[in-house]
């Protein structure tokens, strides 16, 4: 019996061929065939004895998983720019490189952010239902009135790559842009984007739309809580395309139900997926789509290619093109 000399990898879901074909060619690869993520025990069994793992944001990478994988593991390639599902410190302690897919999904995610903002402002889902339900009887001077986007103030929380791409779109809509972030952008970036720094409370109080673009960590978990929502205008709309737990879901339900804010448009939720009977879905002023920020064919192809590049570099012991723990050499 011959043993396969190629690196052994586990790929936690089928990803576009733009990356998968190269992985299956170069590696002894097990690709999880399900439409749903592997259950925890299936994931732990799948990674056992692997040199590399390709994970999704639905797969938790922690000490338990790293133990299950064993000493051969050299790389975790996450098929996402966010990597809050990965305990990077635990990987670093074991000399395991971690990769992500930054940059390639910036514009697609900014597009969805703006689509959500516009849809909520102009009540597009309601308007489409109105037509589908046969309720469109005439041009109605008082029907389905929304709020103006042009000329409104947009507060961007987190002016990283995606936040900046959203600011560029806002300029085209003649919006005034405020931003808040851990670090202040350079004067050149502020000028190019027409964006003004504001402390978070001020941003929340002044904005007609608040859009979240922070990564999820201990400092941003629950950032938008009851106190933050209470600062927002009763006419304001919250847009979240970052990570669900950045917003306190119970507080958001209360704020939307009690008219503390006018609406929310969410690509991400906590929990995720959102059960069909969740209270958020019973609120007419809440629009939810299923984490589709990066969901264009071209973007997912680029993410797959990048995740494959990271995985293949890692199993060969090379630095990853986009490594989040460069201290592992
Ligand atoms: C990411 O990459 O972090 C997105 O949430 C999914 O594309």
Coordinates of N, CA and C and ligand atoms in Angstrom, one line a residue, residues 57 80-82 105 243 291 294 303, ligand 1:
X57 N -16.2 31.1 8.7 CA -16.5 31.9 9.9 C -17.4 31.1 10.8
X80 N -12.4 34.2 5.0 CA -13.1 35.4 5.4 C -12.0 36.4 5.8
X81 N -12.4 37.7 5.7 CA -11.5 38.7 6.2 C -11.5 38.7 7.8
X82 N -12.7 38.5 8.3 CA -12.9 38.5 9.8 C -12.3 37.1 10.3
X105 N -12.8 41.6 -0.7 CA -14.3 41.7 -0.5 C -14.7 43.1 -0.1
X243 N -20.1 42.3 12.3 CA -20.4 41.1 12.9 C -21.6 41.3 13.9
X291 N -26.1 37.5 5.8 CA -24.7 37.6 5.7 C -24.2 37.4 4.3
X294 N -20.2 39.6 1.1 CA -19.2 39.2 0.1 C -19.7 38.3 -1.0
X303 N -11.8 35.3 -3.0 CA -11.5 34.8 -1.6 C -11.0 33.4 -1.7
Ligands
LIG1 C1 -15.8 38.1 6.1 O1 -15.1 37.9 5.2 O2 -15.4 38.3 7.3 C2 -17.3 38.2 5.8 O3 -18.1 38.4 6.9 C3 -17.8 37.1 5.0 O4 -17.3 37.2 3.7

